[in-house]
Amino acid sequence: MILATQIVVNNVVLSWNEGFSQVIYALSVLGGVMIFNETCSILRVYVEKIFETALSYHVDILVMKKAAVLHLRDFENHEVQDQIKRVQNESKFRIYDVFKQVMAVFSGFITLLSSVSILFFWHWWAAVMILVVPVLFFPLFLRLGQKEFLYLWQRAPKMREAWYISYIMTRDFSFKEIKLYQLGAYLIRKYQEIHNRFISQDKEVAAQRRTLSFLYQIINYAVVLTIIYFILKAAYFKQILIGNMVSYLQAISLTLSTVQSLTQGLLLLCQHNLFLEQLFSYLDMKTESKQQMDLPRRKLQHPISHIEFRQIRFRYPQTDHYALDGISFQLKTGETLAIVGPNGSGKSTLIKILTQMYTDFEGEYRINGISVKEYDPDEINRRIGSVFQDFVKYEMPLRQNIGFGDLQKMNDDISLLTAAEKAGLHPLLQSLPDKMETQLGKLFQGGYQLSGGQWQRVAISRAYVRDADIYILDEPSSFLDPQAEHEVFRKFKDLVRNRIGIFISHRLSSARYADKIIVLDRGRIVEMGSHDELMKQNQLYAEMFTKQASSYVNHNFTSVPDRRVQIGRGTDGLLGNQPGSC
């Protein structure tokens, strides 16, 4: 464009002597350059828009695929959570910015070389002088950019805290407590404190950039004005043509803007690359030890008929004590195991080992006589149906909420209805406006909110839809009333008649449904046996059961002394002679 403008100006002057054809020629050159330039711009916008969308989705998929192969211990690690937050906040968007900046820098260098060349062919010293100041100031701007990145890097934990405050302030599950306890003002103040600290850091960096930029501009424009002085002087003494003077002035202007954008682009590129380190560090995160990867992966040729724990020990990262310490037991098809114990005794941790949420344990976990580490983990997981204590309430239609237990049965209405029936969900299903297609939760339009007990039955249905060899329930009655609890355990007992059943319950009345009871305390098995055997031993289990029974009797039957005495008599305790009869 600069050279085309030079031709136009010089040819207009020549046309005064040589005719109007010079103007037509100059106009043709200028028009051709303008059309080419505009065509490139249109194509660039087209390509950038498509590439930006495709790249963003691609990075999203990479992040989710990585999350799918991480272990539970990774998600419970605050450093990993900080890394994921950085990736979600910055990296997946900045990866496109890197592409754009690389192309901008490449284009900028071509433009800079072209514009400086125009000055170089006039006087080489002019080209050198116009580049000296930017080159000298670039390291200073780079250091400032690194400082800004460091601030942003250190923000990740507080950014997660601010996100969480915003999350609980805008969700229905937390609204009632925030309203009742008048937490709104306090939480908003905490949110403001975090962001005020961020703003203070941003002001510090902005002030330093302002001072540095002001100094840079003063020195740079002093150099530029000196060069312009010599250009104007040369034109005044007719040492150069008017068109050349215009092109030199345009070259200076273009060089200034290009140097500024290049400097800024290189600084941004450095920052973007620092952020991209987080993305690649996350994607390269170690998920399995080399030793585990080298082990042969067996396929289960037969259903799981026997599981065994041999001296299993496990401790959480960055802790000294063992959450499980020397756990040993066996279970075979047709047996039901209840795991009980005080809070923090290791019950949920044991379930996480059973479901391979944690794999870095000591001791041996055997399935059908073979170490679980020799099997394909996905193969084992397909044979287990589990309801965790912190089960997920999927804000999706009921079909997905149940069908997630076995994706192959997502459209099999008979299997879904059978699972719902086994979990006692049939009455609710009949009352829903769109039956299986009813949207659950209030996050999306047309959602139908369930009670805690109804959500729990949905989670149990999700486990039951899977034709599993092992069924595991972690506190399956925490949201259920006694009658519903009795129904759930009765159907669970029928379900696992030819399978292995395991459940955790703080309500010791439920433990009577199990053939075998394990009592945990501080990560150790302190008792093992049936309900009657443990009551006869008169140790921790009998103490906990008696306290629960007496508490229930004293609070509910004080006005009926005869009934209280009858229920409290003997080892039948809380439930009388039949499970659930209370």
Tab-separated table of N, CA, C and O in Angstrom, residues 464-536:
chain	number	residue	atom	x	y	z
A	464	TYR	N	-29.355	-50.388	40.060
A	464	TYR	CA	-30.070	-51.642	39.811
A	464	TYR	C	-30.256	-51.938	38.326
A	464	TYR	O	-30.440	-53.094	37.946
A	465	VAL	N	-30.251	-50.898	37.475
A	465	VAL	CA	-30.458	-51.149	36.044
A	465	VAL	C	-29.278	-51.905	35.448
A	465	VAL	O	-29.395	-52.542	34.409
A	466	ARG	N	-28.158	-51.862	36.138
A	466	ARG	CA	-26.979	-52.608	35.684
A	466	ARG	C	-27.094	-54.058	36.148
A	466	ARG	O	-27.326	-54.317	37.329
A	467	ASP	N	-26.898	-54.984	35.253
A	467	ASP	CA	-26.930	-56.407	35.598
A	467	ASP	C	-25.571	-56.764	36.199
A	467	ASP	O	-24.700	-57.344	35.538
A	468	ALA	N	-25.404	-56.424	37.471
A	468	ALA	CA	-24.093	-56.501	38.105
A	468	ALA	C	-23.920	-57.799	38.882
A	468	ALA	O	-24.894	-58.496	39.205
A	469	ASP	N	-22.677	-58.115	39.192
A	469	ASP	CA	-22.354	-59.252	40.049
A	469	ASP	C	-22.236	-58.819	41.507
A	469	ASP	O	-22.399	-59.623	42.418
A	470	ILE	N	-21.899	-57.524	41.702
A	470	ILE	CA	-21.762	-56.967	43.050
A	470	ILE	C	-22.596	-55.698	43.117
A	470	ILE	O	-22.502	-54.837	42.236
A	471	TYR	N	-23.390	-55.577	44.163
A	471	TYR	CA	-24.131	-54.335	44.404
A	471	TYR	C	-23.645	-53.734	45.719
A	471	TYR	O	-23.570	-54.434	46.740
A	472	ILE	N	-23.314	-52.447	45.662
A	472	ILE	CA	-22.774	-51.741	46.824
A	472	ILE	C	-23.625	-50.509	47.096
A	472	ILE	O	-23.824	-49.677	46.204
A	473	LEU	N	-24.118	-50.397	48.321
A	473	LEU	CA	-24.921	-49.241	48.716
A	473	LEU	C	-24.248	-48.557	49.902
A	473	LEU	O	-24.037	-49.181	50.950
A	474	ASP	N	-23.888	-47.292	49.728
A	474	ASP	CA	-23.269	-46.504	50.789
A	474	ASP	C	-24.327	-45.575	51.374
A	474	ASP	O	-24.744	-44.606	50.742
A	475	GLU	N	-24.774	-45.883	52.580
A	475	GLU	CA	-25.852	-45.137	53.247
A	475	GLU	C	-27.081	-45.010	52.339
A	475	GLU	O	-27.524	-43.900	52.028
A	476	PRO	N	-27.675	-46.128	51.916
A	476	PRO	CA	-28.783	-46.045	50.965
A	476	PRO	C	-30.087	-45.548	51.577
A	476	PRO	O	-31.051	-45.291	50.858
A	477	SER	N	-30.131	-45.432	52.911
A	477	SER	CA	-31.378	-45.008	53.558
A	477	SER	C	-31.245	-43.676	54.281
A	477	SER	O	-32.081	-43.337	55.110
A	478	SER	N	-30.208	-42.909	53.975
A	478	SER	CA	-29.960	-41.665	54.721
A	478	SER	C	-31.076	-40.649	54.536
A	478	SER	O	-31.295	-39.795	55.401
A	479	PHE	N	-31.793	-40.693	53.380
A	479	PHE	CA	-32.878	-39.753	53.128
A	479	PHE	C	-34.264	-40.417	53.265
A	479	PHE	O	-35.270	-39.789	52.945
A	480	LEU	N	-34.301	-41.682	53.717
A	480	LEU	CA	-35.551	-42.427	53.700
A	480	LEU	C	-36.170	-42.521	55.088
A	480	LEU	O	-35.462	-42.580	56.104
A	481	ASP	N	-37.488	-42.575	55.122
A	481	ASP	CA	-38.182	-42.810	56.390
A	481	ASP	C	-38.099	-44.304	56.707
A	481	ASP	O	-37.736	-45.123	55.852
A	482	PRO	N	-38.423	-44.709	57.940
A	482	PRO	CA	-38.269	-46.120	58.329
A	482	PRO	C	-39.021	-47.093	57.433
A	482	PRO	O	-38.507	-48.169	57.115
A	483	GLN	N	-40.238	-46.741	57.022
A	483	GLN	CA	-40.998	-47.646	56.165
A	483	GLN	C	-40.324	-47.815	54.811
A	483	GLN	O	-40.198	-48.930	54.280
A	484	ALA	N	-39.851	-46.686	54.221
A	484	ALA	CA	-39.159	-46.749	52.941
A	484	ALA	C	-37.835	-47.496	53.072
A	484	ALA	O	-37.431	-48.246	52.172
A	485	GLU	N	-37.170	-47.311	54.212
A	485	GLU	CA	-35.912	-48.028	54.452
A	485	GLU	C	-36.146	-49.537	54.470
A	485	GLU	O	-35.397	-50.309	53.858
A	486	HIS	N	-37.199	-49.945	55.151
A	486	HIS	CA	-37.534	-51.377	55.209
A	486	HIS	C	-37.779	-51.929	53.805
A	486	HIS	O	-37.293	-53.010	53.443
A	487	GLU	N	-38.508	-51.165	52.987
A	487	GLU	CA	-38.811	-51.610	51.629
A	487	GLU	C	-37.545	-51.727	50.792
A	487	GLU	O	-37.347	-52.708	50.052
A	488	VAL	N	-36.644	-50.724	50.897
A	488	VAL	CA	-35.403	-50.722	50.110
A	488	VAL	C	-34.542	-51.921	50.468
A	488	VAL	O	-34.027	-52.637	49.591
A	489	PHE	N	-34.385	-52.207	51.772
A	489	PHE	CA	-33.516	-53.315	52.161
A	489	PHE	C	-34.145	-54.672	51.865
A	489	PHE	O	-33.446	-55.644	51.566
A	490	ARG	N	-35.464	-54.747	51.933
A	490	ARG	CA	-36.123	-56.002	51.586
A	490	ARG	C	-35.891	-56.329	50.110
A	490	ARG	O	-35.549	-57.461	49.747
A	491	LYS	N	-36.036	-55.317	49.256
A	491	LYS	CA	-35.830	-55.534	47.822
A	491	LYS	C	-34.343	-55.736	47.502
A	491	LYS	O	-33.999	-56.483	46.578
A	492	PHE	N	-33.476	-55.078	48.270
A	492	PHE	CA	-32.035	-55.284	48.079
A	492	PHE	C	-31.670	-56.728	48.403
A	492	PHE	O	-30.881	-57.361	47.686
A	493	LYS	N	-32.247	-57.248	49.457
A	493	LYS	CA	-31.972	-58.636	49.849
A	493	LYS	C	-32.408	-59.597	48.750
A	493	LYS	O	-31.698	-60.565	48.424
A	494	ASP	N	-33.567	-59.334	48.147
A	494	ASP	CA	-34.036	-60.179	47.039
A	494	ASP	C	-33.131	-60.036	45.822
A	494	ASP	O	-32.850	-61.025	45.130
A	495	LEU	N	-32.682	-58.806	45.542
A	495	LEU	CA	-31.865	-58.533	44.354
A	495	LEU	C	-30.549	-59.287	44.393
A	495	LEU	O	-30.072	-59.794	43.373
A	496	VAL	N	-29.919	-59.350	45.569
A	496	VAL	CA	-28.569	-59.924	45.663
A	496	VAL	C	-28.598	-61.393	46.077
A	496	VAL	O	-27.583	-61.928	46.526
A	497	ARG	N	-29.731	-62.031	45.905
A	497	ARG	CA	-29.852	-63.425	46.347
A	497	ARG	C	-28.803	-64.316	45.679
A	497	ARG	O	-28.248	-65.215	46.299
A	498	ASN	N	-28.517	-64.094	44.395
A	498	ASN	CA	-27.495	-64.862	43.682
A	498	ASN	C	-26.314	-63.984	43.281
A	498	ASN	O	-25.635	-64.251	42.297
A	499	ARG	N	-26.112	-62.954	44.061
A	499	ARG	CA	-25.003	-62.032	43.804
A	499	ARG	C	-24.312	-61.712	45.126
A	499	ARG	O	-24.632	-62.288	46.161
A	500	ILE	N	-23.382	-60.773	45.081
A	500	ILE	CA	-22.715	-60.298	46.300
A	500	ILE	C	-23.291	-58.929	46.643
A	500	ILE	O	-23.324	-58.035	45.790
A	501	GLY	N	-23.742	-58.762	47.862
A	501	GLY	CA	-24.313	-57.486	48.297
A	501	GLY	C	-23.516	-56.881	49.439
A	501	GLY	O	-23.155	-57.587	50.394
A	502	ILE	N	-23.225	-55.591	49.345
A	502	ILE	CA	-22.461	-54.879	50.379
A	502	ILE	C	-23.162	-53.553	50.647
A	502	ILE	O	-23.543	-52.853	49.696
A	503	PHE	N	-23.326	-53.189	51.889
A	503	PHE	CA	-23.893	-51.885	52.185
A	503	PHE	C	-23.317	-51.316	53.479
A	503	PHE	O	-22.872	-52.041	54.366
A	504	ILE	N	-23.309	-49.993	53.533
A	504	ILE	CA	-22.914	-49.244	54.721
A	504	ILE	C	-24.170	-48.613	55.306
A	504	ILE	O	-25.004	-48.099	54.555
A	505	SER	N	-24.292	-48.623	56.596
A	505	SER	CA	-25.438	-47.961	57.207
A	505	SER	C	-25.094	-47.527	58.623
A	505	SER	O	-24.463	-48.279	59.382
A	506	HIS	N	-25.499	-46.304	58.963
A	506	HIS	CA	-25.372	-45.845	60.343
A	506	HIS	C	-26.553	-46.305	61.189
A	506	HIS	O	-26.481	-46.290	62.418
A	507	ARG	N	-27.654	-46.692	60.518
A	507	ARG	CA	-28.794	-47.246	61.238
A	507	ARG	C	-28.539	-48.736	61.429
A	507	ARG	O	-28.685	-49.534	60.494
A	508	LEU	N	-28.158	-49.114	62.626
A	508	LEU	CA	-27.742	-50.499	62.855
A	508	LEU	C	-28.892	-51.474	62.729
A	508	LEU	O	-28.666	-52.686	62.591
A	509	SER	N	-30.120	-50.982	62.765
A	509	SER	CA	-31.250	-51.886	62.524
A	509	SER	C	-31.144	-52.494	61.123
A	509	SER	O	-31.555	-53.633	60.896
A	510	SER	N	-30.579	-51.728	60.179
A	510	SER	CA	-30.452	-52.219	58.806
A	510	SER	C	-29.423	-53.335	58.707
A	510	SER	O	-29.490	-54.179	57.799
A	511	ALA	N	-28.442	-53.354	59.612
A	511	ALA	CA	-27.378	-54.353	59.538
A	511	ALA	C	-27.920	-55.768	59.690
A	511	ALA	O	-27.287	-56.739	59.266
A	512	ARG	N	-29.107	-55.903	60.261
A	512	ARG	CA	-29.668	-57.235	60.469
A	512	ARG	C	-30.072	-57.897	59.159
A	512	ARG	O	-30.330	-59.103	59.125
A	513	TYR	N	-30.150	-57.115	58.104
A	513	TYR	CA	-30.451	-57.702	56.794
A	513	TYR	C	-29.247	-58.448	56.220
A	513	TYR	O	-29.378	-59.167	55.239
A	514	ALA	N	-28.064	-58.250	56.779
A	514	ALA	CA	-26.830	-58.812	56.221
A	514	ALA	C	-26.532	-60.180	56.838
A	514	ALA	O	-26.843	-60.441	58.008
A	515	ASP	N	-25.900	-61.030	56.046
A	515	ASP	CA	-25.446	-62.322	56.554
A	515	ASP	C	-24.213	-62.148	57.436
A	515	ASP	O	-23.992	-62.932	58.369
A	516	LYS	N	-23.422	-61.140	57.105
A	516	LYS	CA	-22.165	-60.913	57.821
A	516	LYS	C	-22.028	-59.418	58.088
A	516	LYS	O	-22.357	-58.601	57.233
A	517	ILE	N	-21.528	-59.067	59.255
A	517	ILE	CA	-21.337	-57.659	59.622
A	517	ILE	C	-19.876	-57.447	59.972
A	517	ILE	O	-19.285	-58.238	60.731
A	518	ILE	N	-19.287	-56.390	59.397
A	518	ILE	CA	-17.941	-55.968	59.754
A	518	ILE	C	-18.052	-54.679	60.548
A	518	ILE	O	-18.708	-53.725	60.119
A	519	VAL	N	-17.411	-54.633	61.702
A	519	VAL	CA	-17.397	-53.428	62.531
A	519	VAL	C	-16.014	-52.801	62.421
A	519	VAL	O	-15.009	-53.428	62.790
A	520	LEU	N	-15.968	-51.580	61.897
A	520	LEU	CA	-14.705	-50.858	61.747
A	520	LEU	C	-14.543	-49.820	62.856
A	520	LEU	O	-15.522	-49.198	63.282
A	521	ASP	N	-13.318	-49.641	63.276
A	521	ASP	CA	-12.997	-48.583	64.228
A	521	ASP	C	-11.561	-48.150	63.983
A	521	ASP	O	-10.637	-48.968	64.061
A	522	ARG	N	-11.399	-46.872	63.618
A	522	ARG	CA	-10.068	-46.312	63.341
A	522	ARG	C	-9.326	-47.117	62.274
A	522	ARG	O	-8.120	-47.365	62.377
A	523	GLY	N	-10.042	-47.523	61.248
A	523	GLY	CA	-9.427	-48.191	60.111
A	523	GLY	C	-9.170	-49.664	60.281
A	523	GLY	O	-8.621	-50.310	59.385
A	524	ARG	N	-9.581	-50.255	61.408
A	524	ARG	CA	-9.358	-51.678	61.652
A	524	ARG	C	-10.686	-52.409	61.829
A	524	ARG	O	-11.673	-51.821	62.281
A	525	ILE	N	-10.684	-53.674	61.478
A	525	ILE	CA	-11.845	-54.516	61.774
A	525	ILE	C	-11.732	-54.965	63.218
A	525	ILE	O	-10.811	-55.712	63.581
A	526	VAL	N	-12.656	-54.526	64.064
A	526	VAL	CA	-12.603	-54.882	65.481
A	526	VAL	C	-13.589	-56.007	65.807
A	526	VAL	O	-13.443	-56.680	66.838
A	527	GLU	N	-14.587	-56.210	64.935
A	527	GLU	CA	-15.533	-57.312	65.127
A	527	GLU	C	-16.032	-57.776	63.766
A	527	GLU	O	-16.118	-56.984	62.829
A	528	MET	N	-16.412	-59.066	63.696
A	528	MET	CA	-16.971	-59.598	62.472
A	528	MET	C	-17.879	-60.774	62.826
A	528	MET	O	-17.514	-61.614	63.649
A	529	GLY	N	-19.059	-60.796	62.225
A	529	GLY	CA	-19.986	-61.892	62.484
A	529	GLY	C	-21.398	-61.492	62.130
A	529	GLY	O	-21.648	-60.424	61.562
A	530	SER	N	-22.361	-62.333	62.497
A	530	SER	CA	-23.768	-61.996	62.284
A	530	SER	C	-24.238	-61.069	63.400
A	530	SER	O	-23.532	-60.859	64.396
A	531	HIS	N	-25.463	-60.571	63.257
A	531	HIS	CA	-26.014	-59.678	64.283
A	531	HIS	C	-26.077	-60.392	65.639
A	531	HIS	O	-25.627	-59.834	66.663
A	532	ASP	N	-26.602	-61.588	65.648
A	532	ASP	CA	-26.746	-62.310	66.911
A	532	ASP	C	-25.385	-62.595	67.538
A	532	ASP	O	-25.214	-62.459	68.756
A	533	GLU	N	-24.406	-62.975	66.711
A	533	GLU	CA	-23.073	-63.257	67.244
A	533	GLU	C	-22.439	-62.020	67.853
A	533	GLU	O	-21.824	-62.082	68.924
A	534	LEU	N	-22.601	-60.901	67.185
A	534	LEU	CA	-21.988	-59.668	67.688
A	534	LEU	C	-22.687	-59.170	68.948
A	534	LEU	O	-22.042	-58.600	69.838
A	535	MET	N	-23.996	-59.361	69.023
A	535	MET	CA	-24.709	-58.965	70.240
A	535	MET	C	-24.253	-59.813	71.428
A	535	MET	O	-24.115	-59.307	72.558
A	536	LYS	N	-23.978	-61.084	71.181
A	536	LYS	CA	-23.522	-61.962	72.265
A	536	LYS	C	-22.118	-61.573	72.740
A	536	LYS	O	-21.774	-61.727	73.909
